[in-house]
PDB file of N, CA and C in Angstrom:
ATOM      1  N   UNK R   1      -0.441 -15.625  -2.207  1.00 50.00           N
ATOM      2  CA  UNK R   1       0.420 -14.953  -1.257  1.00 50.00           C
ATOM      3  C   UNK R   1      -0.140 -13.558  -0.978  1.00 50.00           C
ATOM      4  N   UNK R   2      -0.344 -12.798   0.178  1.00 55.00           N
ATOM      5  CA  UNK R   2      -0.586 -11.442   0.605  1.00 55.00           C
ATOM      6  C   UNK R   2       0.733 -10.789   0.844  1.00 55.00           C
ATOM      7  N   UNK R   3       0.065  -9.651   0.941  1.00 53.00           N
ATOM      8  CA  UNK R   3       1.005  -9.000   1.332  1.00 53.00           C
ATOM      9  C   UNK R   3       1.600  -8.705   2.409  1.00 53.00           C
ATOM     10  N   UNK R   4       1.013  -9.164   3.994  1.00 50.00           N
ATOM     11  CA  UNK R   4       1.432  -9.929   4.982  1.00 50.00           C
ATOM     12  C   UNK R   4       2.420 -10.660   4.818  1.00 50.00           C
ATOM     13  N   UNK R   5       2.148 -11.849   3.968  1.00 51.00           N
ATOM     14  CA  UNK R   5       3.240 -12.736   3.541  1.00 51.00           C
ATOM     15  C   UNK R   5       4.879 -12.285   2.993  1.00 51.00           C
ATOM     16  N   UNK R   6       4.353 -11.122   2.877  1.00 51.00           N
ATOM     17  CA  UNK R   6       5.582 -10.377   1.808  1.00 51.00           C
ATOM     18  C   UNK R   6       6.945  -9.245   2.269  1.00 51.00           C
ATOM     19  N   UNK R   7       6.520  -9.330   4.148  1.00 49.00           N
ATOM     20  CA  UNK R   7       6.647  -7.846   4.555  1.00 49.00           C
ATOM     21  C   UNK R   7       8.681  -7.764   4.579  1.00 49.00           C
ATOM     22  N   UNK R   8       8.864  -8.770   4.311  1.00 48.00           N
ATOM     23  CA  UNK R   8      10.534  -8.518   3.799  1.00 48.00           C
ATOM     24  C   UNK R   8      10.880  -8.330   2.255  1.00 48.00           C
ATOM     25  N   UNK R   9       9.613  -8.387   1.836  1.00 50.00           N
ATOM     26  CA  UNK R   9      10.056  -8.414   0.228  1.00 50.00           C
ATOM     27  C   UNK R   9      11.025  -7.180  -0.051  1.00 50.00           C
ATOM     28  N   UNK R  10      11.807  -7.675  -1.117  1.00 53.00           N
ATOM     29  CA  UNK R  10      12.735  -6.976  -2.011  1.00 53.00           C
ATOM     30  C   UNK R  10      11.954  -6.863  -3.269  1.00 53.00           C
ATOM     31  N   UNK R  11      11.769  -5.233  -3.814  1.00 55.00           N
ATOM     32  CA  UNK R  11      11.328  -5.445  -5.012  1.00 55.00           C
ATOM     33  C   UNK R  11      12.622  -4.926  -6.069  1.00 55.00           C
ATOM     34  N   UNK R  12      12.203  -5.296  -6.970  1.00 62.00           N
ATOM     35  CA  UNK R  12      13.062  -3.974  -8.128  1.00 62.00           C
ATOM     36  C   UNK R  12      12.399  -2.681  -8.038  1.00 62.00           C
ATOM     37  N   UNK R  13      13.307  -2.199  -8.483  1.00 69.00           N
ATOM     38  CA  UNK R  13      13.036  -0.461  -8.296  1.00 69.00           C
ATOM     39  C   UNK R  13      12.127  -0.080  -9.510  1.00 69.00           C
ATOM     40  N   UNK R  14      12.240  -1.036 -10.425  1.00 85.00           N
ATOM     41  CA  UNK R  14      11.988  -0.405 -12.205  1.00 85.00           C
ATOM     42  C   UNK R  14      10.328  -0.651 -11.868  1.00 85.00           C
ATOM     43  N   UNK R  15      10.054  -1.212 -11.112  1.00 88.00           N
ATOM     44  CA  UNK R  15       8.454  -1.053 -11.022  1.00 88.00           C
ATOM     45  C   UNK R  15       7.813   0.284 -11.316  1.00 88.00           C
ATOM     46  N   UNK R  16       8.183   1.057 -10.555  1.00 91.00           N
ATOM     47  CA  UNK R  16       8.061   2.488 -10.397  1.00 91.00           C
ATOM     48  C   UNK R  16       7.834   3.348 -12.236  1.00 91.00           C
ATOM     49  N   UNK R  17       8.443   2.612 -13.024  1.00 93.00           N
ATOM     50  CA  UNK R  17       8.407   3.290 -14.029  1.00 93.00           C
ATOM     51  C   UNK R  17       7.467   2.328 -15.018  1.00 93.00           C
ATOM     52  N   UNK R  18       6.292   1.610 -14.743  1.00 95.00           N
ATOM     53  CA  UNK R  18       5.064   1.482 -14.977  1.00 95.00           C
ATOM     54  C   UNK R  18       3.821   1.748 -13.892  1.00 95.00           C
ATOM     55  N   UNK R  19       3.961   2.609 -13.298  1.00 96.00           N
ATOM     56  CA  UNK R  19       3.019   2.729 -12.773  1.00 96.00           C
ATOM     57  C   UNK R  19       2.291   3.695 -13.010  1.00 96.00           C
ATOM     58  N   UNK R  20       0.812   3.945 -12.993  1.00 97.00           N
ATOM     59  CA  UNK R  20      -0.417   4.712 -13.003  1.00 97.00           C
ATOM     60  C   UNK R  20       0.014   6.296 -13.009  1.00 97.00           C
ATOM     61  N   UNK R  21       0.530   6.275 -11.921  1.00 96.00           N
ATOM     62  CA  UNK R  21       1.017   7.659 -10.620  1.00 96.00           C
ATOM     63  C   UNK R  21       2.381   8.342 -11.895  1.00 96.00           C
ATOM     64  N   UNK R  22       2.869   7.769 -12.020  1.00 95.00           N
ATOM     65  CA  UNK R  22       4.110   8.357 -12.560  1.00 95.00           C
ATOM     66  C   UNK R  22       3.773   9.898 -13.118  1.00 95.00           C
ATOM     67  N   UNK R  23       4.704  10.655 -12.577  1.00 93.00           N
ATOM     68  CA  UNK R  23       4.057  12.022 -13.589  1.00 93.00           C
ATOM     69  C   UNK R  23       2.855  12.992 -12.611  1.00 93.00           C
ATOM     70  N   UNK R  24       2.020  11.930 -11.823  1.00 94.00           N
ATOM     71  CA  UNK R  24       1.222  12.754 -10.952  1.00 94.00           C
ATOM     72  C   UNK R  24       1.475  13.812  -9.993  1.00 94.00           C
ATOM     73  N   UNK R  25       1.267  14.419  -9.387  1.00 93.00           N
ATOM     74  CA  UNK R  25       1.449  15.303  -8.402  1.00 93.00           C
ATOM     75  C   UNK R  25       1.524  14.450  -6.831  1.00 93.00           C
ATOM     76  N   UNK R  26       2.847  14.204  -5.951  1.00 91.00           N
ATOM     77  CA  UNK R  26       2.905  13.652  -4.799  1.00 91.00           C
ATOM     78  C   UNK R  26       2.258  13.999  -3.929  1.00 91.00           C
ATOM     79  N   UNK R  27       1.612  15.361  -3.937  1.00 92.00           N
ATOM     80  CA  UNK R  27       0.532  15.612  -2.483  1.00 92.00           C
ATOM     81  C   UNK R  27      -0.459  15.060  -3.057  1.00 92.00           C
ATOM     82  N   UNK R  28      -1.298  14.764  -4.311  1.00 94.00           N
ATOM     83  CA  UNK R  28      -2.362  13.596  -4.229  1.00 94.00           C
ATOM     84  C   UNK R  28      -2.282  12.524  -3.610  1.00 94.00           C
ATOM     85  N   UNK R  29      -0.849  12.251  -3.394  1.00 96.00           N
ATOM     86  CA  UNK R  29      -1.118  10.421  -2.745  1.00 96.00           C
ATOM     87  C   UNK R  29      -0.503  10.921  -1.209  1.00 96.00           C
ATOM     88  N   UNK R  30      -0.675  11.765  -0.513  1.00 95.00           N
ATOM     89  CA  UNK R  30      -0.218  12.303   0.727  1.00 95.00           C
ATOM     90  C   UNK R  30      -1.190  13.251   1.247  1.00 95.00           C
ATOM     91  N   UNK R  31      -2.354  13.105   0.970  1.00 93.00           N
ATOM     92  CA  UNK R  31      -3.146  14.417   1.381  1.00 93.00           C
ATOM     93  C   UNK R  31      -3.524  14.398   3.102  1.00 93.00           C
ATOM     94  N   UNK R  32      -3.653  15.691   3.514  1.00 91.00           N
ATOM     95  CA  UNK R  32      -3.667  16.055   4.503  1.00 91.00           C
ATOM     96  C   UNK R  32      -4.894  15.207   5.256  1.00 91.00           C
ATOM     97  N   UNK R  33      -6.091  14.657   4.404  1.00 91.00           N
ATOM     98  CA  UNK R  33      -6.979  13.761   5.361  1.00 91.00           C
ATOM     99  C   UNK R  33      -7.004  12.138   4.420  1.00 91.00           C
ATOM    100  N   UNK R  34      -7.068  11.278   5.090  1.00 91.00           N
ATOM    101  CA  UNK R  34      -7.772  10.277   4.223  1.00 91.00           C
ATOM    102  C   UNK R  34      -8.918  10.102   3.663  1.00 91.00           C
ATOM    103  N   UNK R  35      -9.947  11.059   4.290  1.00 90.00           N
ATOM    104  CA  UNK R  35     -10.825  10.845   3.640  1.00 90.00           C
ATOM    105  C   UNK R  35     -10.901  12.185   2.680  1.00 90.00           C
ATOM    106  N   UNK R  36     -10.306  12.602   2.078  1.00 90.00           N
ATOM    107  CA  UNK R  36     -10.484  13.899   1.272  1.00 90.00           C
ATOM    108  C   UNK R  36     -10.871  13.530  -0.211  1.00 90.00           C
ATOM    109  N   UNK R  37     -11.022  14.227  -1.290  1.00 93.00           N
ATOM    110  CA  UNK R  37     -11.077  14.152  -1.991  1.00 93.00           C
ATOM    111  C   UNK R  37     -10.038  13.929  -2.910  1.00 93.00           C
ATOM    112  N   UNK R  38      -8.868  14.481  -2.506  1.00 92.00           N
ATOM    113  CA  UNK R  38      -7.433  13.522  -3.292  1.00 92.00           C
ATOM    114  C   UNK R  38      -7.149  12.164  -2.905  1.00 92.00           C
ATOM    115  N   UNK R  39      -7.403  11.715  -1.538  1.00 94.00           N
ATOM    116  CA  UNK R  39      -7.308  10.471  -1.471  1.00 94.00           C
ATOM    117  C   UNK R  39      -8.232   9.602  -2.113  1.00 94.00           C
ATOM    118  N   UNK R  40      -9.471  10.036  -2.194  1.00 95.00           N
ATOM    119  CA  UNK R  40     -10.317   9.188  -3.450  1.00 95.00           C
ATOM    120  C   UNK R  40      -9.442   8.942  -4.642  1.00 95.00           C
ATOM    121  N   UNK R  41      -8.839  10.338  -4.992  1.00 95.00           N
ATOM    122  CA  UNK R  41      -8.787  10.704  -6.331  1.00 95.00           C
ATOM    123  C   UNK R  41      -7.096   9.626  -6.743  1.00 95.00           C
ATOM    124  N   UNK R  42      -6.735   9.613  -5.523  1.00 96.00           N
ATOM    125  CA  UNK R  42      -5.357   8.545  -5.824  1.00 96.00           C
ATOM    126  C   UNK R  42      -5.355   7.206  -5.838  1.00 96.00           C
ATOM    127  N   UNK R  43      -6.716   6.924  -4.958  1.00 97.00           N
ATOM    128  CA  UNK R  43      -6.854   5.302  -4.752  1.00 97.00           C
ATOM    129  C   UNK R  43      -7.498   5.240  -5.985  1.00 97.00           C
ATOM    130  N   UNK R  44      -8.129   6.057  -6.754  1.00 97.00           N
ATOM    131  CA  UNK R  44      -9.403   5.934  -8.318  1.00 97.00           C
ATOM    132  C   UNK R  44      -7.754   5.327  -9.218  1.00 97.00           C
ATOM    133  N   UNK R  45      -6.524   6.023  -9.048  1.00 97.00           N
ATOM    134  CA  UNK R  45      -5.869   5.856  -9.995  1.00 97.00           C
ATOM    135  C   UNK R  45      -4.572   4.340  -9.659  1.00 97.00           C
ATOM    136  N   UNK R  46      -4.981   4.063  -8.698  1.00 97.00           N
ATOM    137  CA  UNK R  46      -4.667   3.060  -8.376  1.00 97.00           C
ATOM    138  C   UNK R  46      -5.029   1.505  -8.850  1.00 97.00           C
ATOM    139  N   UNK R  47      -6.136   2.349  -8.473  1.00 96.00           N
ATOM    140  CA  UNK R  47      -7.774   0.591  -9.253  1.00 96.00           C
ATOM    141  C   UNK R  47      -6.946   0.236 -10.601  1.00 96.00           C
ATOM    142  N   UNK R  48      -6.454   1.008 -11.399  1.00 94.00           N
ATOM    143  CA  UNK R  48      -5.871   0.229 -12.761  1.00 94.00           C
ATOM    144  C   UNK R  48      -4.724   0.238 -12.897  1.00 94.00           C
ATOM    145  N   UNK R  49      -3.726   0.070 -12.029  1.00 97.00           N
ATOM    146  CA  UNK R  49      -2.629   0.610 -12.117  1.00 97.00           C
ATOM    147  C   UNK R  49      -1.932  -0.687 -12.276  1.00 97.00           C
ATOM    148  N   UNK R  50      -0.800  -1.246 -12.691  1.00 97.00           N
ATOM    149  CA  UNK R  50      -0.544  -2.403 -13.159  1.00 97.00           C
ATOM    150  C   UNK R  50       0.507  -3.105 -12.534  1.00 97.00           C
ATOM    151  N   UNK R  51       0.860  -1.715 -11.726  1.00 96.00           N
ATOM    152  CA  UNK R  51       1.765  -2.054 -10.197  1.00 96.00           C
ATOM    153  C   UNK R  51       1.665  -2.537  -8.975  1.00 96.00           C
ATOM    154  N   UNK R  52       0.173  -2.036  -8.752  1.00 96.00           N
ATOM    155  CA  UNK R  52      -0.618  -1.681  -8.156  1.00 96.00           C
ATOM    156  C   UNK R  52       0.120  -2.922  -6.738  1.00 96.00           C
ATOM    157  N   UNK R  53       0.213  -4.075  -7.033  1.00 94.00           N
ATOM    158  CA  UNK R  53       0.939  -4.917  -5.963  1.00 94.00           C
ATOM    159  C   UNK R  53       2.201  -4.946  -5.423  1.00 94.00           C
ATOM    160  N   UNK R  54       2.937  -4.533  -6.693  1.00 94.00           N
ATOM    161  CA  UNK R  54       4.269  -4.126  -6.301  1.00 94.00           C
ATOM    162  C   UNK R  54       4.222  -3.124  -5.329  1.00 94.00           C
ATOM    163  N   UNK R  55       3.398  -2.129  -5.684  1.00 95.00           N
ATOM    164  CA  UNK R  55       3.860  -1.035  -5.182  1.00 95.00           C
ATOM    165  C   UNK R  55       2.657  -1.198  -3.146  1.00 95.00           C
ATOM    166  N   UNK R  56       1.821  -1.635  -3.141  1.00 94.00           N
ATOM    167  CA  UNK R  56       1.465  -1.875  -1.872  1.00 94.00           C
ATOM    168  C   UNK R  56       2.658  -2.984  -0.994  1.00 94.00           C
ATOM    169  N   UNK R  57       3.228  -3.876  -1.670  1.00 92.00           N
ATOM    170  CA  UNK R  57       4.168  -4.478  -1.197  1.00 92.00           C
ATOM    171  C   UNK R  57       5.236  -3.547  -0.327  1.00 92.00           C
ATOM    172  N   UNK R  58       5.979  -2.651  -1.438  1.00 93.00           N
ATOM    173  CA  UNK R  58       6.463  -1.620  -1.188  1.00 93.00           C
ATOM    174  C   UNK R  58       5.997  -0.946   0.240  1.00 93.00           C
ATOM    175  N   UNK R  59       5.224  -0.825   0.334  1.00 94.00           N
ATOM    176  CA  UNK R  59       4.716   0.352   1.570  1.00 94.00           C
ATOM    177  C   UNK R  59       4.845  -1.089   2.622  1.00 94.00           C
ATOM    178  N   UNK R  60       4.282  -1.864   2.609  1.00 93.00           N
ATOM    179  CA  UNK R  60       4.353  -3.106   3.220  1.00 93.00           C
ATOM    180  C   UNK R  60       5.764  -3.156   4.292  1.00 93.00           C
ATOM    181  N   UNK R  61       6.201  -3.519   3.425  1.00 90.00           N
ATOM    182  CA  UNK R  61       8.367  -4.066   3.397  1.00 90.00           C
ATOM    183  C   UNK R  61       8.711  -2.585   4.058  1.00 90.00           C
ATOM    184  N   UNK R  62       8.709  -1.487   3.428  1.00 92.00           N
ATOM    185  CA  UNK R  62       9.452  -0.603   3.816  1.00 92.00           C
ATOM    186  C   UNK R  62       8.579   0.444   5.067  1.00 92.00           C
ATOM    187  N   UNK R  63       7.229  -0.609   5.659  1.00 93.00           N
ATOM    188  CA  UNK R  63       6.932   0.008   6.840  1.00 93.00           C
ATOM    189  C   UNK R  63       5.816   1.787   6.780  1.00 93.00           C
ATOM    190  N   UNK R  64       5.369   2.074   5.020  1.00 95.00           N
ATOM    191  CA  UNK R  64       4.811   3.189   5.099  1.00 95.00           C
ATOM    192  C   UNK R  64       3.896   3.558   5.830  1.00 95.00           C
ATOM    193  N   UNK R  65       3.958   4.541   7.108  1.00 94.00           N
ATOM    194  CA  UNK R  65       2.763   4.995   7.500  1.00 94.00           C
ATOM    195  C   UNK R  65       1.716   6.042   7.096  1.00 94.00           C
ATOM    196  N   UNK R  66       2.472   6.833   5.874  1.00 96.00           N
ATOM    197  CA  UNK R  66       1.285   7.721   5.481  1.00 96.00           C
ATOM    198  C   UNK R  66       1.489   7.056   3.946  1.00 96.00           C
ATOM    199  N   UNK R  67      -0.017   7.848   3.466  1.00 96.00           N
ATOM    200  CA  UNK R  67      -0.318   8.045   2.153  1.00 96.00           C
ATOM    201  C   UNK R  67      -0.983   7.286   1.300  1.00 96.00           C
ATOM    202  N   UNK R  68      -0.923   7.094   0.019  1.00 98.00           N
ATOM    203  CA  UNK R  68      -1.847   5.967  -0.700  1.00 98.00           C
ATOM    204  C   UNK R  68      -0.859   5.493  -1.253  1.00 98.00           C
ATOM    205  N   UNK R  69      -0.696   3.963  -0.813  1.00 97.00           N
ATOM    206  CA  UNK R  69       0.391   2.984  -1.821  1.00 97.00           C
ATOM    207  C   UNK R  69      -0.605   1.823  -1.864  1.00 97.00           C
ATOM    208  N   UNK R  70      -0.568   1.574  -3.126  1.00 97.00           N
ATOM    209  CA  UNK R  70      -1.305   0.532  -4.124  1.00 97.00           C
ATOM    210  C   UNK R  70      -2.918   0.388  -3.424  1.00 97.00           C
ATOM    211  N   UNK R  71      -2.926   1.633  -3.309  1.00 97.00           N
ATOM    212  CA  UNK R  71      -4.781   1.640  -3.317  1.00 97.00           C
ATOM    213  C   UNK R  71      -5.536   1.565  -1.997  1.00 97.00           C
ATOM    214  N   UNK R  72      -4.303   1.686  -0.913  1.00 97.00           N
ATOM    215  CA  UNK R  72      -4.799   1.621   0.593  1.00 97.00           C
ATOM    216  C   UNK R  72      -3.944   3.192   1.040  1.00 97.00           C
ATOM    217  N   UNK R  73      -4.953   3.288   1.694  1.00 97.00           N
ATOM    218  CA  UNK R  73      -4.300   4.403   2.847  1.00 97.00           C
ATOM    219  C   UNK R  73      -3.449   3.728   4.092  1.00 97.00           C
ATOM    220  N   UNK R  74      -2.793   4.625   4.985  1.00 96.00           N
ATOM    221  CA  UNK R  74      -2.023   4.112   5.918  1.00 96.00           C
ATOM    222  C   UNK R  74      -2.816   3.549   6.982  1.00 96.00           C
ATOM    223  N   UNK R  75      -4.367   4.104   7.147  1.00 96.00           N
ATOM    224  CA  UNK R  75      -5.033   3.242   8.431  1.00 96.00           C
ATOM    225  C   UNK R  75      -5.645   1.813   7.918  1.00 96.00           C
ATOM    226  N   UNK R  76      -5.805   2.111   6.713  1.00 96.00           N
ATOM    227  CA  UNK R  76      -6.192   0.944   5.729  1.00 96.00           C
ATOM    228  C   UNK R  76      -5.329  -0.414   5.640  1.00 96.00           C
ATOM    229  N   UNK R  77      -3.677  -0.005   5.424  1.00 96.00           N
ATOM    230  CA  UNK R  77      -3.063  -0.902   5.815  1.00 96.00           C
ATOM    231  C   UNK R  77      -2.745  -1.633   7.183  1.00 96.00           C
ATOM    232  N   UNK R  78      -2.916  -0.931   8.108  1.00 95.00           N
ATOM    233  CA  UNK R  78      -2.943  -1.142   9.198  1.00 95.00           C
ATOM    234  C   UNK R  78      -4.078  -1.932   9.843  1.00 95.00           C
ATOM    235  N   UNK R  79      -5.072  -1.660   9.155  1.00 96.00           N
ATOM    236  CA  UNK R  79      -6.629  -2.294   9.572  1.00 96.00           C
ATOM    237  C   UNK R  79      -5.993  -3.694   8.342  1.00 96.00           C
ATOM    238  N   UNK R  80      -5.873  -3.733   7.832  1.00 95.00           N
ATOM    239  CA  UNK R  80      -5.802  -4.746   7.348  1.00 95.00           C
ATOM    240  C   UNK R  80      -4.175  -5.983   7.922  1.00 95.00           C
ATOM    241  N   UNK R  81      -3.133  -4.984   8.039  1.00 93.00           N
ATOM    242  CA  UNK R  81      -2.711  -6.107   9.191  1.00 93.00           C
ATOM    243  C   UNK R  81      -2.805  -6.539  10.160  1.00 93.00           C
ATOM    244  N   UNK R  82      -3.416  -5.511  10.847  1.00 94.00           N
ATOM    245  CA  UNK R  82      -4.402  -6.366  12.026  1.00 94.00           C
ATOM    246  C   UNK R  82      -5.214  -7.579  11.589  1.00 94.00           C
ATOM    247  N   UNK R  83      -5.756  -7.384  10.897  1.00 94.00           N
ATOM    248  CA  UNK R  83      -6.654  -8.645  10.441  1.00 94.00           C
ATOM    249  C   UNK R  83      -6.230  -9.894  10.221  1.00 94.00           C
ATOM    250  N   UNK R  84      -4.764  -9.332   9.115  1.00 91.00           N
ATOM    251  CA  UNK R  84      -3.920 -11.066   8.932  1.00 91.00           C
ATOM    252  C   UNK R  84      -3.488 -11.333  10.152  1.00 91.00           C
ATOM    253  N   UNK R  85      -2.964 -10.745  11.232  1.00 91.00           N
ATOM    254  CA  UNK R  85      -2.682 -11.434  12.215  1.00 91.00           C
ATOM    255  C   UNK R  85      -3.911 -11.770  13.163  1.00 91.00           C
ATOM    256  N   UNK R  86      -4.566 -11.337  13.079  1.00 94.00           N
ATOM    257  CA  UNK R  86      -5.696 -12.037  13.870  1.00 94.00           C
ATOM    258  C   UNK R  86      -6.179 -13.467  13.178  1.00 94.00           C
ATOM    259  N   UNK R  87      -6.676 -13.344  11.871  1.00 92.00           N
ATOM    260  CA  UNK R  87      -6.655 -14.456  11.113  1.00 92.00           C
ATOM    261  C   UNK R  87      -5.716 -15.613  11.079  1.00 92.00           C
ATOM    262  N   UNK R  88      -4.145 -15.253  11.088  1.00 90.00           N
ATOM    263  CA  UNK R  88      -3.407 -16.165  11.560  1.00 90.00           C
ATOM    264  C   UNK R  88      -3.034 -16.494  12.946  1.00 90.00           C
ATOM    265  N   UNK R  89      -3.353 -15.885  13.992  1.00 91.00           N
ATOM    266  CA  UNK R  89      -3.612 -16.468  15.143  1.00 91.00           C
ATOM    267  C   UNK R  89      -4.853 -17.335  15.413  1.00 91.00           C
ATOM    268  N   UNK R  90      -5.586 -16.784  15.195  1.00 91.00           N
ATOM    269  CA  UNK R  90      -7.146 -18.313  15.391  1.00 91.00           C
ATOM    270  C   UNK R  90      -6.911 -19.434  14.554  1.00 91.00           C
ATOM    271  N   UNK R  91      -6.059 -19.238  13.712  1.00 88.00           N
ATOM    272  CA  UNK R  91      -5.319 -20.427  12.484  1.00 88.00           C
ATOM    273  C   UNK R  91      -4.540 -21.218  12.932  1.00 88.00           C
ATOM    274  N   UNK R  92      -3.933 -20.935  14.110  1.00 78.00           N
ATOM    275  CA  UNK R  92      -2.725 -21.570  14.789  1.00 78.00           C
ATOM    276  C   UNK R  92      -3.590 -22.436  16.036  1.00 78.00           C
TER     277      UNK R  92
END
């Protein structure tokens, strides 16, 4: 299942309190460019994060356009739903 697949998901909230980020500083995962050096530095802490799906789901479902959730930036997610729907249109 993707996360395409998912974009009504309901998660639990308690996710949030295993994740990587917890404790971090919120302008790391909001920085003023995507390509900056905090956005490296949030997607680096993402790569092991054990949420890491929950929490892109999250941005998913609830429509996030900025920031780093589960290891994508907001054009990132976007480039990538473009894709599932292109993929599932030539599928059809």
């Amino acid at each position: 299942m993707t996360p395409f697949d998912q974009l009504l998901w309901e998660s639990e909230e308690n996710w949030r309190e295993d994740a990587s980020c917890l404790g971090a500083e919120a302008d790391l995962f909001f920085p003023i460019s995507e390509e900056s050096s905090e956005a490296t530095r949030a997607k680096a802490i993402c790569e092991g994060c054990p949420v890491r799906d929950e929490c892109l789901q999250y941005a998913f479902s609830t429509k996030q356009t900025e920031g780093v959730w589960g290891g994508m930036t907001g054009s990132e997610r976007r480039r990538y739903l473009r894709r599932e729907r292109e993929r599932r249109r030539s599928a059809s």
